[in-house]
XYZ file of C-alpha atoms in Angstrom:
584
model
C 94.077 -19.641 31.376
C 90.158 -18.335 31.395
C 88.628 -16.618 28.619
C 88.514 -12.885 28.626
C 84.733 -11.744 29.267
C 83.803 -10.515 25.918
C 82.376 -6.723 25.725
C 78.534 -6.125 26.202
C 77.649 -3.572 23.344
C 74.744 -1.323 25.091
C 72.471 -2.277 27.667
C 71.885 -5.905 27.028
C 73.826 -8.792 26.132
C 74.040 -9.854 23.024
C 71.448 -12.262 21.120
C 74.388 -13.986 19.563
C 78.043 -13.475 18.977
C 77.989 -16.430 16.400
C 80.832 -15.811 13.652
C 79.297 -15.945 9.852
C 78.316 -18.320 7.869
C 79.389 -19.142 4.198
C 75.745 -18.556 2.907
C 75.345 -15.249 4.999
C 78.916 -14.085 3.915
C 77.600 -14.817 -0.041
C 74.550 -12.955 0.818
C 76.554 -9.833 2.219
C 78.346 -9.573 -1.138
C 75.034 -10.151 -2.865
C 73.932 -7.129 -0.601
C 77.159 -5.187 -1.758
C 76.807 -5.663 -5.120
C 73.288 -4.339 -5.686
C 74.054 -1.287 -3.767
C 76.558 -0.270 -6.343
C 74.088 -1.531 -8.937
C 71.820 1.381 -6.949
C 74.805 3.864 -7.650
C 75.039 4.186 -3.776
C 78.488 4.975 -3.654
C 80.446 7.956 -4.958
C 83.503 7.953 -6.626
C 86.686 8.934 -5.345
C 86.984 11.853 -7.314
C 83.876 13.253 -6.136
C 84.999 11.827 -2.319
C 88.094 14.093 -2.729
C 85.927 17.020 -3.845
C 84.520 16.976 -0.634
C 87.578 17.101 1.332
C 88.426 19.865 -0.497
C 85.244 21.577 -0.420
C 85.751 20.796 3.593
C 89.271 22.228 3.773
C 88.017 25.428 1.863
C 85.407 25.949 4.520
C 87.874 25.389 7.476
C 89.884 28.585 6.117
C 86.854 30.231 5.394
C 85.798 30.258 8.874
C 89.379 31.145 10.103
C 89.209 34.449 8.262
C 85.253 34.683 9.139
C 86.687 34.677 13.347
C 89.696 36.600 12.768
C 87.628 39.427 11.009
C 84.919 39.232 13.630
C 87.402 39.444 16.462
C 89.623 42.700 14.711
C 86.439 44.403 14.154
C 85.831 43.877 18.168
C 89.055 45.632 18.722
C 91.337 42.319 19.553
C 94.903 42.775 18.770
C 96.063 40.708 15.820
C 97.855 38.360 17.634
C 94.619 36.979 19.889
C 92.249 37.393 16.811
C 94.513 35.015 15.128
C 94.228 32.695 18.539
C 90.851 32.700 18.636
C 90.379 29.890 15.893
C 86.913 28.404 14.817
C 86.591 24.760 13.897
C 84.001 22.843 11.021
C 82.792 19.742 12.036
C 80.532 17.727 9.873
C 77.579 15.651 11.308
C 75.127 13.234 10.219
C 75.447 11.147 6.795
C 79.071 12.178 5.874
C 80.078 11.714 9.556
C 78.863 8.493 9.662
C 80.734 7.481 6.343
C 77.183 6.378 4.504
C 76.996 9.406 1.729
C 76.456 8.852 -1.681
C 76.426 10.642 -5.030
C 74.848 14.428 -4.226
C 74.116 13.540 -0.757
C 75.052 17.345 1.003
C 77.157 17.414 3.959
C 75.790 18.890 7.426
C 78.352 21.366 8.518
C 78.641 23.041 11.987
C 80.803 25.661 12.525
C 81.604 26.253 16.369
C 83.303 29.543 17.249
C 84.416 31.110 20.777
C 82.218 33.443 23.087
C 83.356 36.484 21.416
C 81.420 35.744 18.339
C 77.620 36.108 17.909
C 74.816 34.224 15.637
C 74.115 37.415 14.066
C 77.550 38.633 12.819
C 77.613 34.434 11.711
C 74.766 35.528 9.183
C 75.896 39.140 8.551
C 79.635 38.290 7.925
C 79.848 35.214 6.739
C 78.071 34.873 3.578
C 80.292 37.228 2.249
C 83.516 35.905 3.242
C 82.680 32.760 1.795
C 81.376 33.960 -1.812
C 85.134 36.482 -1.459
C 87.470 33.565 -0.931
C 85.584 30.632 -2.786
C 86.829 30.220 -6.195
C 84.808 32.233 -8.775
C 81.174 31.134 -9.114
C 81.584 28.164 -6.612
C 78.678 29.632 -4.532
C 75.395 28.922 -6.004
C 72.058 28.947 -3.626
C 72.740 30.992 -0.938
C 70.631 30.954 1.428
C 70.897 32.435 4.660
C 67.828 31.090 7.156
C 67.909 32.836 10.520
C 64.980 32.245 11.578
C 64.409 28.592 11.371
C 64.200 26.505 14.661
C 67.690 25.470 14.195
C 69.331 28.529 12.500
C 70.594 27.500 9.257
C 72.899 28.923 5.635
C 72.277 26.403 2.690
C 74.436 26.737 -0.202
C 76.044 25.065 -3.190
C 80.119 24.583 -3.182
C 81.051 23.377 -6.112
C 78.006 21.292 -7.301
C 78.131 20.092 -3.369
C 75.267 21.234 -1.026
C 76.244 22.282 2.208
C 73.749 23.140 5.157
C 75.815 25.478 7.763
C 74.731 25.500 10.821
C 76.287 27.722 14.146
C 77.401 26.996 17.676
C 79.521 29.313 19.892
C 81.523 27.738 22.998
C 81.972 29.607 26.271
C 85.462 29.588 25.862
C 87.864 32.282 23.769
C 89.952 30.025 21.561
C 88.459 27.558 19.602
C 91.669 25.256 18.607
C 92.260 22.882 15.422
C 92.677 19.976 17.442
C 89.456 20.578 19.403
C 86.507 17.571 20.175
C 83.614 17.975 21.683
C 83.104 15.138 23.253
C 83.554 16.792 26.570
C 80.367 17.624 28.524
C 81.914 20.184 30.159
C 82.180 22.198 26.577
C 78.358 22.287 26.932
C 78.597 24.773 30.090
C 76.963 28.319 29.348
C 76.319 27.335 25.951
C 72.288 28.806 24.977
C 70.000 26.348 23.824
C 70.383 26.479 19.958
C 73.848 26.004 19.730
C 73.341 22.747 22.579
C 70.927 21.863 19.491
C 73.500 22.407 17.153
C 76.459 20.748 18.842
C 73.888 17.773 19.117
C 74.205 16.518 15.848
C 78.060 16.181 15.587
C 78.122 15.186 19.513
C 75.254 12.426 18.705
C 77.328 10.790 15.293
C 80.301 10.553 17.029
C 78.874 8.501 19.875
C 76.946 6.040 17.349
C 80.305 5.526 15.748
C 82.015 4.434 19.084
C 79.070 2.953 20.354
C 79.281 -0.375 17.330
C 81.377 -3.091 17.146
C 82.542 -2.968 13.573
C 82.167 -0.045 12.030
C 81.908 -1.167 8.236
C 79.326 -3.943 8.727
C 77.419 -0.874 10.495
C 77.929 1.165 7.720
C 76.970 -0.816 5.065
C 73.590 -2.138 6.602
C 72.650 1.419 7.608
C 73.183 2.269 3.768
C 70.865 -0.770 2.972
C 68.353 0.482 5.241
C 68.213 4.466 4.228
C 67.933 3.406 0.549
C 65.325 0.501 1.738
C 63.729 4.122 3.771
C 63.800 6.606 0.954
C 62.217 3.872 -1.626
C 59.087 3.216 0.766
C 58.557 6.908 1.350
C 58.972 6.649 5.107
C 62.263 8.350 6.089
C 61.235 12.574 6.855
C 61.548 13.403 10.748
C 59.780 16.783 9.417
C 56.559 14.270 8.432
C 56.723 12.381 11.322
C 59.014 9.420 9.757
C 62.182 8.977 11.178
C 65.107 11.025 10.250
C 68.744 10.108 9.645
C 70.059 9.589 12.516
C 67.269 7.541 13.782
C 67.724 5.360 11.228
C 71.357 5.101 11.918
C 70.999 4.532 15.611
C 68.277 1.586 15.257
C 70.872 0.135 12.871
C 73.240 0.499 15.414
C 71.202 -1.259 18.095
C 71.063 -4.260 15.634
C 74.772 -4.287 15.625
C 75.005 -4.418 19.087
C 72.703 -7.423 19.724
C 74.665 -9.269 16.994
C 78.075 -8.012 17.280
C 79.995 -10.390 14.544
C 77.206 -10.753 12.220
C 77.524 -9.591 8.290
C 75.755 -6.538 7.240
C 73.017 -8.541 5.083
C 72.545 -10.625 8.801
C 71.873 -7.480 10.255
C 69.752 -6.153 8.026
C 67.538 -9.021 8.832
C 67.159 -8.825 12.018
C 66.727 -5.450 11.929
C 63.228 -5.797 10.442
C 62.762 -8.980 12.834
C 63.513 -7.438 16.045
C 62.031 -3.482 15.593
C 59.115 -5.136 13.371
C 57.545 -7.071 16.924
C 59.213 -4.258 19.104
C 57.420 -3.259 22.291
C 56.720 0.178 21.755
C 56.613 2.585 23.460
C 59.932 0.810 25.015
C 62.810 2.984 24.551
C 65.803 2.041 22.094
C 68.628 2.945 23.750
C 72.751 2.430 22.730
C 73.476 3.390 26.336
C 72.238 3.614 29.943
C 70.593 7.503 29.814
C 73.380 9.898 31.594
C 73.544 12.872 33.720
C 75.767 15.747 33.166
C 76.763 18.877 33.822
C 74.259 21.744 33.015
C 71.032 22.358 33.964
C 68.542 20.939 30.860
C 66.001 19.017 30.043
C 66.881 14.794 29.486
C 64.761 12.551 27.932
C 63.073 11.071 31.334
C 58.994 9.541 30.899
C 59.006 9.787 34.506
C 59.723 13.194 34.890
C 58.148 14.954 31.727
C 54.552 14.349 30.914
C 55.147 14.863 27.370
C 57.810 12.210 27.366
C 55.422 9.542 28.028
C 53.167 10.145 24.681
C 56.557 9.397 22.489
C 54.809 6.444 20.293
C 58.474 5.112 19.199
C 61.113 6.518 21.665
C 64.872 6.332 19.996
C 67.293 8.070 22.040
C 70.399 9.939 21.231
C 73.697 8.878 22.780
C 74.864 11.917 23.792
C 74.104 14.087 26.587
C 71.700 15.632 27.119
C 69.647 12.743 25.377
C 66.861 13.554 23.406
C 63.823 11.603 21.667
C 65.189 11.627 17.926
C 61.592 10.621 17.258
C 59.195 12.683 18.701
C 57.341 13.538 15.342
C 55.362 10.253 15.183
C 52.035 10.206 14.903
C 49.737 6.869 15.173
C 49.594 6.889 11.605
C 53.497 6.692 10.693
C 54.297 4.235 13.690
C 51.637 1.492 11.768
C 53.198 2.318 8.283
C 56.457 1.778 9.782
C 55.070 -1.469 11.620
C 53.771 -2.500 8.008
C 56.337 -1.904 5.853
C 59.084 -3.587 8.191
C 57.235 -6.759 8.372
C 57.183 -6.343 4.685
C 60.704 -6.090 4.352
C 61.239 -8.682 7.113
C 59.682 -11.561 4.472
C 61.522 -10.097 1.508
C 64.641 -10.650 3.552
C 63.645 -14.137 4.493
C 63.256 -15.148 1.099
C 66.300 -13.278 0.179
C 68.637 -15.154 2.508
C 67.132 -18.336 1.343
C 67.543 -17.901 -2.755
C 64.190 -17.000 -2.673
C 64.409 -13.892 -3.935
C 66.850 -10.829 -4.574
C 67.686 -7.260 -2.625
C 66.485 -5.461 -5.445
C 63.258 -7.148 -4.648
C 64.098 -5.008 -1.208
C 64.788 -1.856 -2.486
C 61.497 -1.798 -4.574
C 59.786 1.484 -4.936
C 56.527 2.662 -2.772
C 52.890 2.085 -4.186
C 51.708 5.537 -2.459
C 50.297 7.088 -5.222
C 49.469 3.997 -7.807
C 47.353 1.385 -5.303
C 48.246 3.000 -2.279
C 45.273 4.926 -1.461
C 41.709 5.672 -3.034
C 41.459 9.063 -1.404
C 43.832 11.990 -0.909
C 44.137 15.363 0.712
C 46.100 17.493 -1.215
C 47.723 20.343 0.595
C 48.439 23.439 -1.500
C 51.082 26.221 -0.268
C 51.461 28.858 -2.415
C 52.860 32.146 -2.822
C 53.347 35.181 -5.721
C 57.353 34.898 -5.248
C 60.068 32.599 -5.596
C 61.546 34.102 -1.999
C 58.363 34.336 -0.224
C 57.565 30.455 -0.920
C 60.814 29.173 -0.205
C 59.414 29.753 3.716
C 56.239 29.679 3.695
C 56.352 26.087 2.208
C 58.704 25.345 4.758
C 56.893 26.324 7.270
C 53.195 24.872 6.178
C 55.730 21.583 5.795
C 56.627 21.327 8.945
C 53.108 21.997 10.697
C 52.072 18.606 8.065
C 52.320 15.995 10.614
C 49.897 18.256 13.494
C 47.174 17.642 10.387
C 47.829 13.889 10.571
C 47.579 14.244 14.282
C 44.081 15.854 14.229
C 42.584 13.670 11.130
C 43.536 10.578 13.172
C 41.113 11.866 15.845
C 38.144 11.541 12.913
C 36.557 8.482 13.481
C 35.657 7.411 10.307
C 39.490 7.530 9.301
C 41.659 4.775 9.749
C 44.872 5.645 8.435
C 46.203 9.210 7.584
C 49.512 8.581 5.539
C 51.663 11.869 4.884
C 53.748 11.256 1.506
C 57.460 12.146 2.935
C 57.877 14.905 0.374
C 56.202 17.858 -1.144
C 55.828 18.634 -5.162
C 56.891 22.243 -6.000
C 55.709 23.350 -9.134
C 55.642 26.636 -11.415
C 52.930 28.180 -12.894
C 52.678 31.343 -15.453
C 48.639 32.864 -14.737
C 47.603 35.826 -16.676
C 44.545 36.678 -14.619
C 43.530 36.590 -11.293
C 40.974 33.995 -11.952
C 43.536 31.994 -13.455
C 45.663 32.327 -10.385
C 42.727 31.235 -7.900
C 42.095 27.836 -9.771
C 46.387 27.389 -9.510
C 45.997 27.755 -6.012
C 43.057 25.699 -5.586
C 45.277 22.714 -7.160
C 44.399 23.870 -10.624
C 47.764 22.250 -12.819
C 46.558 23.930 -16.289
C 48.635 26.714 -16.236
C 51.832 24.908 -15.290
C 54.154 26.017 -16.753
C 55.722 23.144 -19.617
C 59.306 24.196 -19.764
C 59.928 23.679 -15.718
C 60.012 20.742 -14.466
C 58.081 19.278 -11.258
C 60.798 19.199 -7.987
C 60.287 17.049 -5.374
C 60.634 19.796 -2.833
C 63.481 19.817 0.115
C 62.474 21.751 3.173
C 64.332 25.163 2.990
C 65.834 24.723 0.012
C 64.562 26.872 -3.418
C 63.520 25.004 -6.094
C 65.697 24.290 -9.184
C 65.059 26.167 -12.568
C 62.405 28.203 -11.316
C 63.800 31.063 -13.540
C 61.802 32.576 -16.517
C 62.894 31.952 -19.912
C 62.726 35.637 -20.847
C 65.040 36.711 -18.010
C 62.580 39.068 -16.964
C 62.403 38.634 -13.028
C 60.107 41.155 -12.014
C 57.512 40.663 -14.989
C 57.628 36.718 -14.532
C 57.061 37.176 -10.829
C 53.688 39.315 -11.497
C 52.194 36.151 -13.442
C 53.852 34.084 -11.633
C 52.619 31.549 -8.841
C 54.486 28.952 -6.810
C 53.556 26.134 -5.386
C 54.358 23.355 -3.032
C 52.094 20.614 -2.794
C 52.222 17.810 -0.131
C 50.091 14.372 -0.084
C 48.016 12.948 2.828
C 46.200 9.087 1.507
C 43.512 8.590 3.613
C 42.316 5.165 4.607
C 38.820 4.861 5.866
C 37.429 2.312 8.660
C 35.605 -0.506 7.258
C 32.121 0.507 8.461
C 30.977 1.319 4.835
C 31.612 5.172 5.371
C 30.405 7.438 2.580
C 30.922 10.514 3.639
C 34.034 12.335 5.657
C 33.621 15.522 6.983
C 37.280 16.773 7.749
C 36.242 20.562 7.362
C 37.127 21.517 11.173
C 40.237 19.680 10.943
C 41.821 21.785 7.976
C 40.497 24.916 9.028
C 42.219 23.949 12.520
C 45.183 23.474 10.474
C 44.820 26.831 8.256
C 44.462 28.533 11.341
C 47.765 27.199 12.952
C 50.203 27.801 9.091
C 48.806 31.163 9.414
C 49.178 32.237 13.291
C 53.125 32.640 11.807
C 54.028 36.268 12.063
C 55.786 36.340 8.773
C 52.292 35.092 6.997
C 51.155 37.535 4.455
C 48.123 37.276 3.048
C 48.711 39.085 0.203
C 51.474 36.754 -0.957
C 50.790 33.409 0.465
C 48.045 31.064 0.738
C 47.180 27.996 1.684
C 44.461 25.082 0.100
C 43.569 21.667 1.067
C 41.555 19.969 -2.114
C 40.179 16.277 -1.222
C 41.518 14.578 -4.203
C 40.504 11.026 -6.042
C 43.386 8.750 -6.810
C 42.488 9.237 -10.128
C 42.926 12.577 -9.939
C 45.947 12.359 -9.231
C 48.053 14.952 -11.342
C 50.885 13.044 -13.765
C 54.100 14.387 -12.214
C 54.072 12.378 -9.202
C 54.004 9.056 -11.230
C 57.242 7.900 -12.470
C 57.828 6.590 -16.363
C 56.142 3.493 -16.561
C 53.875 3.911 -13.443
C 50.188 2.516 -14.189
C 47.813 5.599 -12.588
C 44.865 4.482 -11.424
C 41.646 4.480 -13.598
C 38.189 5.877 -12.770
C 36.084 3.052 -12.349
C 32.184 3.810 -14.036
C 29.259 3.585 -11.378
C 25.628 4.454 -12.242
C 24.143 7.771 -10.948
C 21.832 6.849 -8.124
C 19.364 9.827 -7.530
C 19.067 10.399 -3.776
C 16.363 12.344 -1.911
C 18.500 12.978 0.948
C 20.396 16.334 1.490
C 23.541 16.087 0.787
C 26.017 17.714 3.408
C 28.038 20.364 1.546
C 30.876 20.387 4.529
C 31.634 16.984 3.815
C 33.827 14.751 1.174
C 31.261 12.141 -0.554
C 32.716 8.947 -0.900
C 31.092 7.711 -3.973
C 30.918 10.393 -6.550
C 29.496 10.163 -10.099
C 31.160 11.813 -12.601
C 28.732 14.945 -12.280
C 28.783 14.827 -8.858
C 32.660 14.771 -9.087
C 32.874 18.250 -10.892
C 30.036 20.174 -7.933
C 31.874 18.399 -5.481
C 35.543 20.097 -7.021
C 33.917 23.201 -6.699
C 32.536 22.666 -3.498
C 35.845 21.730 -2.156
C 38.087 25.046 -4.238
C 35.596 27.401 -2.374
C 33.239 28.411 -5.596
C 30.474 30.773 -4.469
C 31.607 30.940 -1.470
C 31.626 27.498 0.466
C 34.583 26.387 2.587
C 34.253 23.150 2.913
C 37.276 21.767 2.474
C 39.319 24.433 1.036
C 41.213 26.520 3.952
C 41.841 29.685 1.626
């Protein structure tokens, strides 16, 4: 009797469908253990939280359609009919959560129900029939590319997103794994059914889904501890994480989770970009929209690190890289692809993995900082947002300077507090000034359209702390320098470029926001972004050298004295009136 042919998992054979050895079995409980050691897994009372935090929202937007569709006029009976579904997407889907990850929600509704009566009817419905004081956060973002509420359920965060189908009952027992769903649906809810559409295929698309699982939670922590996973700074995002560990899987369909991990940083550390990673042959479908296709679309082709979603219509998950980020990914997977080596031989241990980033202690000797700032807690929730998300067109434009090798976007921003009493005290905060911080709030690592925490003023006083007081968001950019024995870097066109793009945006107000970039030593470096125990890096002493050349004011110099140091801070915060640096 012959062998059944066994499955081909994507669009290759596999490398090997060798079973596992002892040694790689003892390393996948090695791998195991330290992620609990992490605290990478939740408990099952806060698991069961969820699903009822879940269930609460599935009733919620029941009532939300059934009041939308009486208000249309619909008799009772079809309002009832009409439904509306929750679906999550993204890190719950995929089963790799952990304690206060938030879960991506999408609510999909039918035809009869708009975006706008989402943002004007729901928020209220939800804070009525949540328990008392469940809702914390809300906050309703209509305008964002992908239309968005965020909120707090019960400690949980939730980020809400909308799709309507072309279809008048949306049922409980409803997929949508049907491309057919997709027809007359408008481009932002094809965005939004994406993500759920895009999970769901990864999941069906490995051959065992808890050896996927468990390396794709080795590899986000591995992500999140070298600073490199932010599809916003032109890292990649969740789900491009997830479906490169998926890939892996596929080439190695019976290997442990620690076996895929390392050839996961074997294989994608010597990949041939820009050579797609695909789970599947690219599809056609039904509607009439764009598919990721190099051939076709000219901006295809410039797609450094193409990783394409399952689903149709596919899509580039990865679009955001920048020459910069592809090396540092190149860099720090070779990195890890050593450490795993050793690991597997005794050598050394995952911690040893899982290490934290050196971007701010040795990582770089120069920085820009980039300062968004506003005289409100509201109005810097977006403009932060948005300065955040124009980050990685900087990066683009500084790796055009040629005396810069490396631009390297930290993957999140700093948002701090600051109490001013004077308008001179308010233009050295915004310059990057930290003095007037404000000691009783602490420093958040900011998340992009989400407030930060504690932001509220100890005398309760909203409108009189809001007067005085200035917020700020502050993201990092370490500069390395080609080694031509540069010592000066004129980047002034570049962050005026990028001034000029943050504040194009209709909603900018120039009375209420503004916007800084400060070249910034590494030790400079303000204390909050070192953690307890970090060594910050010391200013080494040089001897003045008196030079009869000019100096050019529109330029960073490389080798600054102390004295020099302080003319060149006020060169770059716009004193008497030079912009060199400074894009206020």
């Amino acid at each position: 009797m012959s062998s059944q042919t066994p499955r081909q998992w994507g669009v290759t054979p596999p490398i090997s469908a060798a079973l596992p050895t002892e040694p790689e079995i003892a390393a996948n409980n090695a791998l195991l253990e330290e992620l609990k050691r992490q605290n990478n897994f939740e408990s099952k009372a806060e698991s069961d939280k969820r699903v009822v935090v879940l269930h609460s929202l599935q009733k919620i937007t029941e009532e939300f359609v059934f009041q939308v569709s009486q208000q249309q006029g619909l008799p009772d009976l079809i309002a009832k009919a009409a439904g509306g579904k929750i679906f999550t997407y993204g890190s719950y889907r995929l089963g790799v959560y952990g304690p206060g990850s938030d879960i991506d929600t999408l609510v999909v509704v039918p035809k009869h129900v708009s975006r706008d009566e989402f943002f004007e009817h729901f928020p209220p419905i939800l804070i009525k029939r949540a328990p008392a004081g469940a809702i914390e956060e809300l906050t309703p973002v209509p305008d964002a590319f992908v239309p968005i509420i965020k909120f707090k359920y019960s400690g949980i965060s939730i980020d809400l997103i909308f799709a309507r189908l072309a279809v008048g009952q949306v049922p409980a027992d409803l997929t949508l794994n049907d491309n057919n769903l997709l027809r007359g649906v408008e481009e932002k809810c094809l965005r939004c059914l994406n993500g759920t559409r895009v999970t769901d295929e990864i999941l069906q698309l490995v051959p065992e889904q808890k050896v996927f699982r468990l390396a794709l939670r080795g590899i986000k922590l591995w992500a999140n501890r070298r600073a490199i996973y932010a599809n916003v700074m032109g890292f990649p995002g969740g789900v491009a994480w997830a479906m490169l560990v998926a890939r892996i899987c596929q080439l190695y369909p019976h290997a442990t989770s620690s076996v895929i991990i390392g050839k996961f940083f074997r294989i994608l550390g010597q990949w041939s970009w820009p050579q797609p990673v695909l789970l599947k042959p690219i599809e056609d479908g039904p509607l009439n929209v764009r598919v990721w296709n190099p051939k076709i679309y000219n901006g295809d082709r410039y797609h450094l690190m193409p990783i394409i979603t399952p689903a149709y219509p596919s899509m580039c998950a990865t679009h955001n890289i920048t020459m910069s980020t592809k090396e540092i990914i190149s860099n720090e997977m070779k990195r890890a692809a050593e450490i795993v080596d050793s690991i597997m031989v005794g050598q050394y241990q995952w911690k040893d993995l899982f290490s934290k980033h050196t971007f701010f202690t040795t990582g770089y000797k120069y920085y820009l900082s980039i300062v968004a700032s506003s005289r409100s807690r509201e109005a810097q929730l977006i403009w932060s947002g948005l300065v955040e998300s124009k980050i990685r067109l900087l990066v683009s434009s500084l790796e055009q300077v040629e005396a810069i090798h490396l631009a390297h976007p930290f993957n999140k921003g700093f948002d701090r507090v600051h109490h001013c009493r004077t308008e001179d005290e308010i233009e050295k905060v915004i310059n990057g000034d930290l003095q007037f911080q404000a000691k009783d709030i602490q420093t958040e690592k900011a998340d992009l359209i989400s407030p930060p925490e504690n932001v509220e003023n100890s005398n309760g006083n909203e409108e009189k702390a809001e007067e005085n007081t200035i917020y700020t968001t502050t993201y990092y950019i370490g500069i390395e320098l080609e080694q031509d024995g540069t010592k000066q870097l004129d980047v002034s066109y570049q962050t005026r470029e990028f001034k000029d793009i943050c504040t194009a945006w209709q909603q900018y107000n120039p009375e209420m926001n503004t916007l800084n970039v400060v070249h910034t030593r590494n030790y400079d470096l303000p204390p909050d972004v070192f953690e307890h125990g970090e060594a910050r890096p010391a200013r080494t002493t040089r001897k003045v050298k008196v030079k009869s050349k000019k100096r050019n004011i529109a330029s960073i110099d490389l080798e600054d004295s102390p004295e020099i140091e302080v003319k060149r801070r006020h060169i770059l915060n716009g004193v008497n009136g030079v912009q060199a640096v400074s894009t206020s």
